[in-house]
C-alpha cells in the first residue's frame, strides 16, 4: 500500500522528491560502476521480478494474505544499487499505470521503499553476516533479519514524513505505534519469506546471490547449453 | 500489462503527446493537493474537470470508477479519522465525531480520489510505451527508461511464468492455506527470480550480439506544437484559477 496524493503536504512531498532523486542518482552511479552495460537488462528483469512477486500472495490465517515487499530480498540478490533502481521503477510504473501511490507522493514512496527499505535491509544483512560464521545457513539467517528490520524502518520513514507534513489528525505517537507495530508483524513475514527465498536460490544458483560473495563478485554471463 | 490498461479510442485526449499529458496530470494533482479542503466547492469543480477530461477521452465513468478501486484501503483508513483524535467534537445523528478528524478524513479521501482518477485517465488514454517515451522526453535518465521498458516488455512473460508455476503447484494437489505453506511459495519466488535473472542474462547476450553498447537507438520525435500544450493545460489551469479564486475570496 503506497502513500496517495494529499496525505502528506506539498512542501514535504517536494523536499522528499528531491532527496529521492539524489538517492536514485547515486544508485545510478553505483549501478553503472558495478554492472556497466548490464544494468538495464538485469535491473529491468529484477524490476519485473519484484512487480510479479508482489502479486504472489502468502496466506496468513483465516483468509487473509500478504505479499512480499521485496526491498531487502532484491538487495541481497542483485546488490543494493540495482535493487534501488528496480524498486524505483516499480513504484514509478505502479503510480503512472495503476494509480497505486500518488504521483505527487512518488518521492515519499521512493524514499521509504527504494532507499530506506533497500539500504537498511542491505546494511543489516552485511552487518549480521559479518557476525555469523561463514557458511550458507548464516546467509539465510542474515536474510531473515534483513527482511525483518527493513520493513519497520521503511514504516519509520513514513512516520518521519508524517511528523513533518502529515495532513491527518492522528497524533504522531499514535501513528508511530500503529505503523511500527503492524510493520513489525509484516516484517516477520517478510523476513521468513526472504530467508526461504534466498535459501532456495542459494541451493541451486548461489553464484547469483550478490550478498553471498560480497561486492567483489563479478557477475558472470552464463549461457544455457 | 500496460497494454491491458490502455483503451483504444480516437479522441483529443488520446492524440495528445504523452509528455504533455504527464505534465498536465502532475500539474492538476499538485493544484488539487495544495487546495485546502475548506474550499469545498473548488473540489466539486475539480471533480467536474476530471469527469470532463474523461468524457473528452471517451472513457466511461464506470471504467474510471472501477480502476479507482485501488484506493479503497486508504478510504477505510480515512473513515476512522473522525472517531480518533483531539479537539472539538460534535454530534452527528448517533455519532460523536471530531471536527478536525472529519475534515482531515474528507480531505484525504477527496484529494486521493482526484489523484487516482487523474492517473487512471492518463493510463487509459496512453499506452505504456508512450508513457515511457514521454518520461524520456521529460529527461528521466535514459537508464531508468531502459529499466522501465524492460519491465514492461517482460512483465507479461514473467507473470505468465508465475501463473504456470501456480498451475503446476495446484495440479499436484497444493492448496495454500496458512503459514506452513510459505516455504513452497517462497521456493516458487526463488525459482521465479532465477528464471527472471537467467532471462535477463539471455536478453543481455542477445543485445550484445546485436551490437548493444549501453545506449538504445533513439527514434526521432517530432516537436510538439503550442496547440497541444494549450489543449492539455486547459484542465490544470482551470483548476488553478478555481483554487486561487477561492483563496482570494476565502
Coordinates of C-alpha atoms in Angstrom, one line a residue:
Chain A
X1 CA 0.0 0.0 0.0
X2 CA 1.6 3.2 -1.1
X3 CA 1.1 6.8 0.0
X4 CA -1.7 8.5 -2.1
X5 CA -1.9 12.2 -3.2
X6 CA -2.8 14.6 -0.4
X7 CA -1.7 12.5 2.5
X8 CA 1.5 14.4 3.2
X9 CA 1.6 18.2 2.4
X10 CA 3.1 19.6 -0.8
X11 CA 6.4 21.2 0.7
X12 CA 7.3 17.9 2.4
X13 CA 6.5 15.9 -0.7
X14 CA 8.7 18.2 -2.8
X15 CA 11.5 18.0 -0.3
X16 CA 11.4 14.2 -0.2
X17 CA 11.2 14.1 -4.0
X18 CA 14.5 16.0 -4.1
X19 CA 16.1 13.6 -1.6
X20 CA 14.7 10.6 -3.5
X21 CA 16.1 12.0 -6.8
X22 CA 19.5 12.4 -5.3
X23 CA 19.4 8.8 -3.9
X24 CA 18.4 7.5 -7.3
X25 CA 21.2 9.5 -9.0
X26 CA 23.7 7.9 -6.6
X27 CA 22.3 4.4 -7.2
X28 CA 22.6 5.1 -11.0
X29 CA 26.2 5.9 -10.5
X30 CA 26.8 2.9 -8.3
X31 CA 25.0 0.5 -10.6
X32 CA 26.9 1.8 -13.6
X33 CA 30.2 1.1 -11.9
X34 CA 29.3 -2.4 -10.7
X35 CA 27.2 -3.6 -13.6
X36 CA 28.2 -1.5 -16.5
X37 CA 26.0 -2.0 -19.6
X38 CA 24.4 -5.0 -17.9
X39 CA 22.5 -2.5 -15.7
X40 CA 19.5 -2.1 -17.9
X41 CA 18.6 -5.7 -18.7
X42 CA 19.4 -7.1 -15.2
X43 CA 17.8 -4.2 -13.2
X44 CA 14.9 -4.4 -15.7
X45 CA 14.3 -8.1 -15.1
X46 CA 14.7 -7.5 -11.3
X47 CA 12.0 -4.9 -11.5
X48 CA 9.8 -7.3 -13.4
X49 CA 10.5 -10.0 -10.7
X50 CA 9.7 -7.6 -7.9
X51 CA 6.5 -6.5 -9.6
X52 CA 5.4 -10.1 -10.2
X53 CA 6.4 -11.3 -6.7
X54 CA 4.3 -8.5 -5.1
X55 CA 1.3 -10.2 -6.8
X56 CA 2.2 -13.6 -5.2
X57 CA 0.0 -13.9 -2.1
X58 CA 1.1 -15.6 1.1
X59 CA -1.9 -16.9 3.1
X60 CA -1.6 -15.8 6.8
X61 CA -4.7 -17.0 8.6
X62 CA -8.5 -17.0 8.2
X63 CA -8.5 -16.0 4.6
X64 CA -6.2 -13.0 4.9
X65 CA -3.0 -12.9 3.0
X66 CA 0.0 -10.6 2.5
X67 CA 2.7 -10.2 -0.1
X68 CA 6.4 -9.6 -0.2
X69 CA 7.7 -6.0 -0.5
X70 CA 11.0 -7.3 -1.8
X71 CA 13.4 -4.5 -0.9
X72 CA 15.7 -6.5 1.3
X73 CA 15.4 -9.6 -0.9
X74 CA 16.3 -7.7 -4.1
X75 CA 19.2 -6.0 -2.4
X76 CA 20.6 -9.4 -1.2
X77 CA 20.0 -11.0 -4.6
X78 CA 21.2 -8.3 -7.1
X79 CA 23.0 -5.8 -4.9
X80 CA 21.7 -2.5 -3.4
X81 CA 22.3 -0.3 -6.4
X82 CA 20.4 -2.3 -8.9
X83 CA 17.7 -3.1 -6.3
X84 CA 17.1 0.6 -5.6
X85 CA 16.8 1.3 -9.3
X86 CA 14.5 -1.7 -9.8
X87 CA 12.2 -0.7 -6.9
X88 CA 12.1 2.9 -8.0
X89 CA 11.0 1.9 -11.5
X90 CA 8.4 -0.4 -10.0
X91 CA 7.0 2.4 -7.9
X92 CA 7.0 4.8 -10.9
X93 CA 5.1 2.3 -13.1
X94 CA 2.7 1.5 -10.3
X95 CA 1.9 5.2 -9.9
X96 CA 1.7 6.0 -13.6
X97 CA -0.1 2.9 -14.8
X98 CA -2.1 1.6 -11.9
X99 CA -2.6 4.8 -9.9
X100 CA -1.1 2.9 -7.0
X101 CA 0.6 5.6 -5.0
X102 CA 0.0 9.3 -5.8
X103 CA 2.1 11.0 -8.4
X104 CA 2.9 13.9 -6.1
X105 CA 3.8 11.3 -3.4
X106 CA 6.2 9.4 -5.6
X107 CA 9.2 11.0 -3.9
X108 CA 7.9 9.9 -0.5
X109 CA 7.3 6.3 -1.6
X110 CA 10.7 6.1 -3.3
X111 CA 12.4 7.4 -0.2
X112 CA 10.7 4.8 2.1
X113 CA 10.8 1.7 -0.1
X114 CA 13.6 2.1 -2.7
X115 CA 16.1 3.9 -0.4
X116 CA 15.3 3.0 3.2
X117 CA 13.9 -0.4 2.5
X118 CA 16.7 -1.5 0.3
X119 CA 19.6 0.2 2.1
X120 CA 18.6 -0.6 5.7
X121 CA 17.9 -4.2 4.5
X122 CA 21.3 -4.5 2.8
X123 CA 23.3 -2.8 5.6
X124 CA 21.8 -5.1 8.2
X125 CA 22.4 -8.1 6.0
X126 CA 26.1 -7.2 5.7
X127 CA 26.4 -6.4 9.4
X128 CA 24.8 -9.6 10.5
X129 CA 26.7 -11.7 8.0
X130 CA 29.9 -10.4 9.5
X131 CA 29.0 -11.5 13.0
X132 CA 27.8 -15.0 12.0
X133 CA 30.1 -17.9 10.9
X134 CA 30.8 -18.0 7.2
X135 CA 28.5 -20.7 5.9
X136 CA 25.4 -20.9 3.8
X137 CA 22.9 -21.0 6.7
X138 CA 24.2 -17.8 8.0
X139 CA 23.1 -16.2 4.7
X140 CA 19.5 -17.3 5.4
X141 CA 19.6 -16.0 9.0
X142 CA 21.0 -12.7 7.8
X143 CA 18.4 -12.5 5.1
X144 CA 15.6 -13.1 7.7
X145 CA 16.9 -10.3 10.0
X146 CA 17.4 -8.0 7.0
X147 CA 13.8 -8.5 5.9
X148 CA 12.6 -8.2 9.5
X149 CA 14.4 -4.9 10.1
X150 CA 13.9 -3.3 6.7
X151 CA 10.1 -3.2 6.8
X152 CA 9.6 -1.3 10.2
X153 CA 12.4 1.1 9.1
X154 CA 10.6 1.9 5.9
X155 CA 7.5 2.4 8.0
X156 CA 9.5 4.7 10.2
X157 CA 10.4 6.7 7.1
X158 CA 6.7 7.2 6.6
X159 CA 6.3 8.3 10.3
X160 CA 9.0 10.8 9.8
X161 CA 7.3 12.2 6.7
X162 CA 4.0 12.2 8.6
X163 CA 5.6 14.1 11.5
X164 CA 6.9 16.8 9.1
X165 CA 3.9 17.2 6.9
X166 CA 1.1 14.9 7.7
X167 CA -2.4 16.1 6.9
X168 CA -4.3 13.6 9.0
X169 CA -5.2 14.2 12.7
X170 CA -3.8 11.2 14.3
X171 CA -1.1 12.2 16.7
X172 CA 2.5 11.3 15.8
X173 CA 2.8 8.8 18.7
X174 CA -0.4 7.0 17.6
X175 CA 0.9 6.8 14.1
X176 CA 4.3 5.6 15.3
X177 CA 2.9 2.9 17.5
X178 CA 0.4 1.7 14.9
X179 CA 2.9 1.8 12.0
X180 CA 5.8 0.2 13.8
X181 CA 3.6 -2.4 15.4
X182 CA 1.9 -3.6 12.3
X183 CA 5.0 -3.3 10.2
X184 CA 7.0 -5.3 12.7
X185 CA 4.5 -8.1 12.2
X186 CA 4.7 -7.6 8.4
X187 CA 8.5 -7.6 8.8
X188 CA 8.4 -11.1 10.4
X189 CA 6.6 -12.4 7.3
X190 CA 8.9 -10.5 5.0
X191 CA 11.9 -11.9 6.9
X192 CA 10.8 -15.5 6.8
X193 CA 9.9 -15.4 3.1
X194 CA 13.1 -13.5 2.2
X195 CA 15.2 -16.1 4.1
X196 CA 13.4 -19.0 2.5
X197 CA 13.7 -17.5 -1.0
X198 CA 17.4 -16.6 -0.6
X199 CA 17.9 -20.1 0.8
X200 CA 16.3 -21.6 -2.3
X201 CA 18.3 -19.5 -4.7
X202 CA 21.5 -20.4 -2.7
X203 CA 20.6 -24.1 -3.1
X204 CA 20.5 -24.0 -6.9
X205 CA 22.5 -21.0 -8.0
X206 CA 24.5 -19.5 -5.2
X207 CA 26.5 -17.6 -7.8
X208 CA 23.5 -15.3 -8.4
X209 CA 23.3 -14.2 -4.8
X210 CA 25.1 -10.9 -4.7
X211 CA 25.2 -10.8 -0.9
X212 CA 26.9 -14.2 -0.7
X213 CA 30.2 -13.2 -2.3
X214 CA 30.1 -9.6 -1.4
X215 CA 30.5 -6.7 -3.8
X216 CA 33.8 -8.1 -5.3
X217 CA 31.8 -10.6 -7.1
X218 CA 32.0 -10.4 -10.9
X219 CA 28.6 -11.1 -12.5
X220 CA 29.2 -13.9 -14.9
X221 CA 27.2 -14.2 -18.0
X222 CA 26.1 -17.8 -18.3
X223 CA 24.8 -19.5 -21.4
X224 CA 22.5 -22.5 -21.2
X225 CA 23.6 -25.5 -23.1
Chain B
X1 CA 0.1 -5.5 -18.6
X2 CA 0.4 -1.9 -19.7
X3 CA -1.5 -2.7 -22.9
X4 CA -4.4 -4.2 -20.9
X5 CA -4.9 -0.8 -19.2
X6 CA -5.0 1.2 -22.4
X7 CA -8.4 1.6 -24.0
X8 CA -8.1 2.5 -27.7
X9 CA -10.3 5.4 -28.8
X10 CA -10.0 8.3 -31.1
X11 CA -10.1 11.4 -29.0
X12 CA -8.4 14.6 -28.3
X13 CA -7.0 13.2 -25.1
X14 CA -5.7 10.1 -26.8
X15 CA -3.9 12.1 -29.5
X16 CA -2.1 14.5 -27.2
X17 CA 1.7 13.7 -26.8
X18 CA 2.4 11.7 -23.7
X19 CA 4.9 14.0 -22.0
X20 CA 2.4 16.9 -22.3
X21 CA -0.3 14.7 -20.7
X22 CA 2.1 13.6 -17.8
X23 CA 2.9 17.3 -17.1
X24 CA -0.8 18.2 -17.2
X25 CA -1.8 15.4 -14.8
X26 CA 1.1 16.3 -12.4
X27 CA 0.2 20.0 -12.5
X28 CA -3.5 19.2 -11.9
X29 CA -2.8 16.9 -9.0
X30 CA -0.4 19.5 -7.5
X31 CA -3.1 22.1 -7.6
X32 CA -5.7 19.8 -6.0
X33 CA -3.3 18.8 -3.3
X34 CA -2.4 22.4 -2.5
X35 CA -6.1 23.5 -2.1
X36 CA -7.3 23.3 1.5
X37 CA -10.4 21.1 1.9
X38 CA -12.3 24.0 3.5
X39 CA -12.8 25.5 -0.1
X40 CA -15.1 22.5 -0.7
X41 CA -16.9 24.0 -3.8
X42 CA -13.5 24.0 -5.5
X43 CA -13.4 20.2 -5.1
X44 CA -16.7 19.9 -6.8
X45 CA -15.3 21.8 -9.7
X46 CA -12.1 19.6 -9.7
X47 CA -14.3 16.5 -9.9
X48 CA -16.3 18.1 -12.8
X49 CA -13.0 18.8 -14.6
X50 CA -11.9 15.2 -14.1
X51 CA -15.2 13.9 -15.5
X52 CA -14.9 16.4 -18.4
X53 CA -11.4 15.1 -19.2
X54 CA -12.7 11.5 -19.0
X55 CA -15.6 12.4 -21.3
X56 CA -13.3 14.1 -23.8
X57 CA -11.2 11.0 -23.7
X58 CA -14.3 8.8 -24.3
X59 CA -13.8 6.8 -21.2
X60 CA -16.9 5.7 -19.4
X61 CA -17.3 6.8 -15.8
X62 CA -17.9 3.1 -14.9
X63 CA -14.4 2.1 -16.1
X64 CA -12.9 5.1 -14.4
X65 CA -14.5 4.2 -11.0
X66 CA -13.7 0.5 -11.4
X67 CA -10.0 1.3 -11.8
X68 CA -10.0 3.7 -8.9
X69 CA -10.9 0.9 -6.5
X70 CA -7.2 0.6 -5.8
X71 CA -7.7 3.4 -3.4
X72 CA -10.2 1.6 -1.1
X73 CA -7.7 0.7 1.7
X74 CA -6.9 4.4 2.2
X75 CA -10.6 5.3 2.3
X76 CA -11.1 2.8 5.1
X77 CA -8.2 4.4 7.0
X78 CA -9.7 7.9 6.5
X79 CA -13.1 6.8 7.7
X80 CA -11.6 6.1 11.1
X81 CA -10.3 9.6 11.4
X82 CA -13.4 11.4 12.7
X83 CA -13.5 8.9 15.6
X84 CA -9.9 9.2 16.7
X85 CA -8.3 12.5 17.6
X86 CA -8.5 15.5 19.8
X87 CA -10.2 18.8 19.8
X88 CA -13.7 20.0 19.1
X89 CA -16.4 17.3 19.0
X90 CA -19.9 17.4 17.6
X91 CA -22.9 15.1 17.4
X92 CA -24.0 13.8 14.0
X93 CA -27.0 11.6 14.5
X94 CA -25.9 8.8 16.8
X95 CA -22.2 9.5 16.2
X96 CA -19.9 11.6 18.2
X97 CA -17.3 13.0 15.8
X98 CA -14.1 15.0 16.0
X99 CA -14.4 18.1 13.7
X100 CA -10.7 18.2 12.7
X101 CA -10.7 14.5 12.1
X102 CA -13.7 14.7 9.9
X103 CA -12.2 17.5 7.8
X104 CA -8.8 15.7 7.5
X105 CA -10.5 12.4 6.6
X106 CA -12.6 14.1 3.9
X107 CA -9.6 15.9 2.6
X108 CA -7.6 12.7 2.3
X109 CA -10.4 10.9 0.5
X110 CA -11.1 13.8 -1.8
X111 CA -7.5 14.5 -2.8
X112 CA -6.6 10.9 -3.0
X113 CA -9.6 10.1 -5.2
X114 CA -8.9 13.0 -7.6
X115 CA -5.2 11.9 -7.8
X116 CA -6.2 8.3 -8.6
X117 CA -8.8 9.4 -11.2
X118 CA -6.3 11.7 -13.0
X119 CA -3.7 8.9 -13.1
X120 CA -6.3 6.5 -14.4
X121 CA -7.3 8.8 -17.2
X122 CA -3.6 9.0 -18.1
X123 CA -3.1 5.3 -18.3
X124 CA -6.4 4.5 -20.1
X125 CA -5.7 7.1 -22.8
X126 CA -1.9 6.5 -23.2
X127 CA -0.1 3.2 -24.0
X128 CA 2.6 2.2 -21.5
X129 CA 5.1 2.5 -24.3
X130 CA 4.0 6.1 -24.9
X131 CA 4.2 6.9 -21.2
X132 CA 7.8 5.7 -21.3
X133 CA 8.6 7.8 -24.3
X134 CA 7.0 10.8 -22.5
X135 CA 9.2 10.2 -19.5
X136 CA 12.2 10.1 -21.8
X137 CA 11.3 13.4 -23.3
X138 CA 10.9 14.8 -19.7
X139 CA 14.6 13.9 -19.2
X140 CA 14.2 10.9 -17.0
X141 CA 17.7 9.3 -17.1
X142 CA 18.0 7.0 -20.1
X143 CA 18.9 4.1 -18.0
X144 CA 15.7 4.4 -15.9
X145 CA 13.7 4.5 -19.1
X146 CA 15.5 1.4 -20.3
X147 CA 14.9 -0.4 -17.0
X148 CA 11.2 0.5 -17.2
X149 CA 10.9 -0.6 -20.8
X150 CA 12.5 -4.0 -19.9
X151 CA 10.0 -4.3 -17.1
X152 CA 7.0 -3.5 -19.4
X153 CA 8.3 -5.8 -22.1
X154 CA 8.8 -8.8 -19.8
X155 CA 6.1 -8.3 -17.2
X156 CA 3.7 -10.5 -19.1
X157 CA 6.3 -13.2 -19.7
X158 CA 7.3 -13.3 -16.1
X159 CA 3.7 -13.2 -14.7
X160 CA 2.8 -16.0 -17.1
X161 CA 5.7 -17.9 -15.8
X162 CA 4.4 -17.4 -12.3
X163 CA 0.9 -18.5 -13.4
X164 CA 2.4 -21.7 -14.9
X165 CA 4.1 -22.4 -11.6
X166 CA 0.9 -21.9 -9.8
X167 CA -0.9 -24.3 -12.1
X168 CA 1.9 -26.8 -11.6
X169 CA 1.6 -26.5 -7.8
X170 CA -2.2 -26.9 -7.9
X171 CA -2.2 -29.8 -10.2
X172 CA 0.0 -31.6 -7.7
X173 CA -2.7 -31.0 -5.0
X174 CA -1.1 -28.0 -3.4
X175 CA -3.5 -25.6 -1.6
X176 CA -2.0 -22.7 0.2
X177 CA -4.0 -22.1 3.4
X178 CA -1.6 -20.9 6.0
X179 CA 1.9 -20.1 7.3
X180 CA 3.0 -23.7 6.9
X181 CA 2.8 -23.3 3.2
X182 CA 5.2 -20.4 3.0
X183 CA 8.1 -22.5 2.1
X184 CA 6.5 -23.7 -1.0
X185 CA 5.6 -20.3 -2.2
X186 CA 8.9 -18.8 -1.2
X187 CA 10.6 -21.5 -3.2
X188 CA 8.4 -20.6 -6.2
X189 CA 9.5 -17.0 -5.7
X190 CA 13.1 -18.1 -5.8
X191 CA 12.6 -20.1 -8.9
X192 CA 10.9 -17.1 -10.4
X193 CA 13.9 -15.0 -9.6
X194 CA 16.3 -17.5 -11.1
X195 CA 14.2 -17.7 -14.3
X196 CA 13.9 -13.9 -14.5
X197 CA 17.7 -13.4 -13.9
X198 CA 18.6 -16.0 -16.5
X199 CA 16.2 -14.5 -18.9
X200 CA 17.9 -11.1 -18.2
X201 CA 21.3 -12.7 -19.0
X202 CA 20.0 -14.2 -22.2
X203 CA 18.4 -10.9 -23.2
X204 CA 21.7 -9.1 -22.5
X205 CA 23.7 -11.6 -24.6
X206 CA 21.2 -11.3 -27.4
X207 CA 21.5 -7.5 -27.2
X208 CA 25.3 -7.7 -27.2
X209 CA 25.3 -9.9 -30.3
X210 CA 23.3 -7.3 -32.0
X211 CA 25.8 -4.5 -31.2
X212 CA 24.4 -3.1 -28.0
X213 CA 26.9 -0.8 -26.2
X214 CA 24.8 0.6 -23.4
X215 CA 22.7 3.0 -25.5
X216 CA 19.4 2.2 -27.1
X217 CA 18.9 3.6 -30.6
X218 CA 16.8 6.8 -30.5
X219 CA 13.8 7.1 -32.5
X220 CA 13.4 10.7 -33.5
X221 CA 10.5 12.5 -32.1
X222 CA 8.7 15.4 -33.7
X223 CA 8.4 18.6 -31.8
X224 CA 5.2 19.4 -30.1
X225 CA 3.2 22.4 -31.2
X226 CA 1.9 25.0 -28.8
X227 CA -1.6 23.8 -29.6
X228 CA -1.1 20.5 -27.8
X229 CA 0.3 22.2 -24.7
X230 CA -2.6 24.7 -24.6
X231 CA -5.2 21.8 -25.0
X232 CA -3.6 19.7 -22.3
X233 CA -3.1 22.5 -19.9
X234 CA -6.7 23.7 -20.1
X235 CA -7.8 21.4 -17.2
X236 CA -5.0 22.1 -14.7
X237 CA -5.2 25.9 -15.5
X238 CA -8.9 25.9 -14.8
X239 CA -8.2 24.1 -11.6
X240 CA -5.6 26.6 -10.6
X241 CA -7.9 29.5 -11.4
X242 CA -10.6 27.8 -9.2
X243 CA -8.2 27.3 -6.4
X244 CA -6.8 30.8 -6.5
X245 CA -10.2 32.5 -6.7
X246 CA -11.4 30.6 -3.6
X247 CA -8.2 31.6 -1.9
X248 CA -8.8 35.3 -2.6
X249 CA -12.4 35.2 -1.5
X250 CA -11.9 32.7 1.3

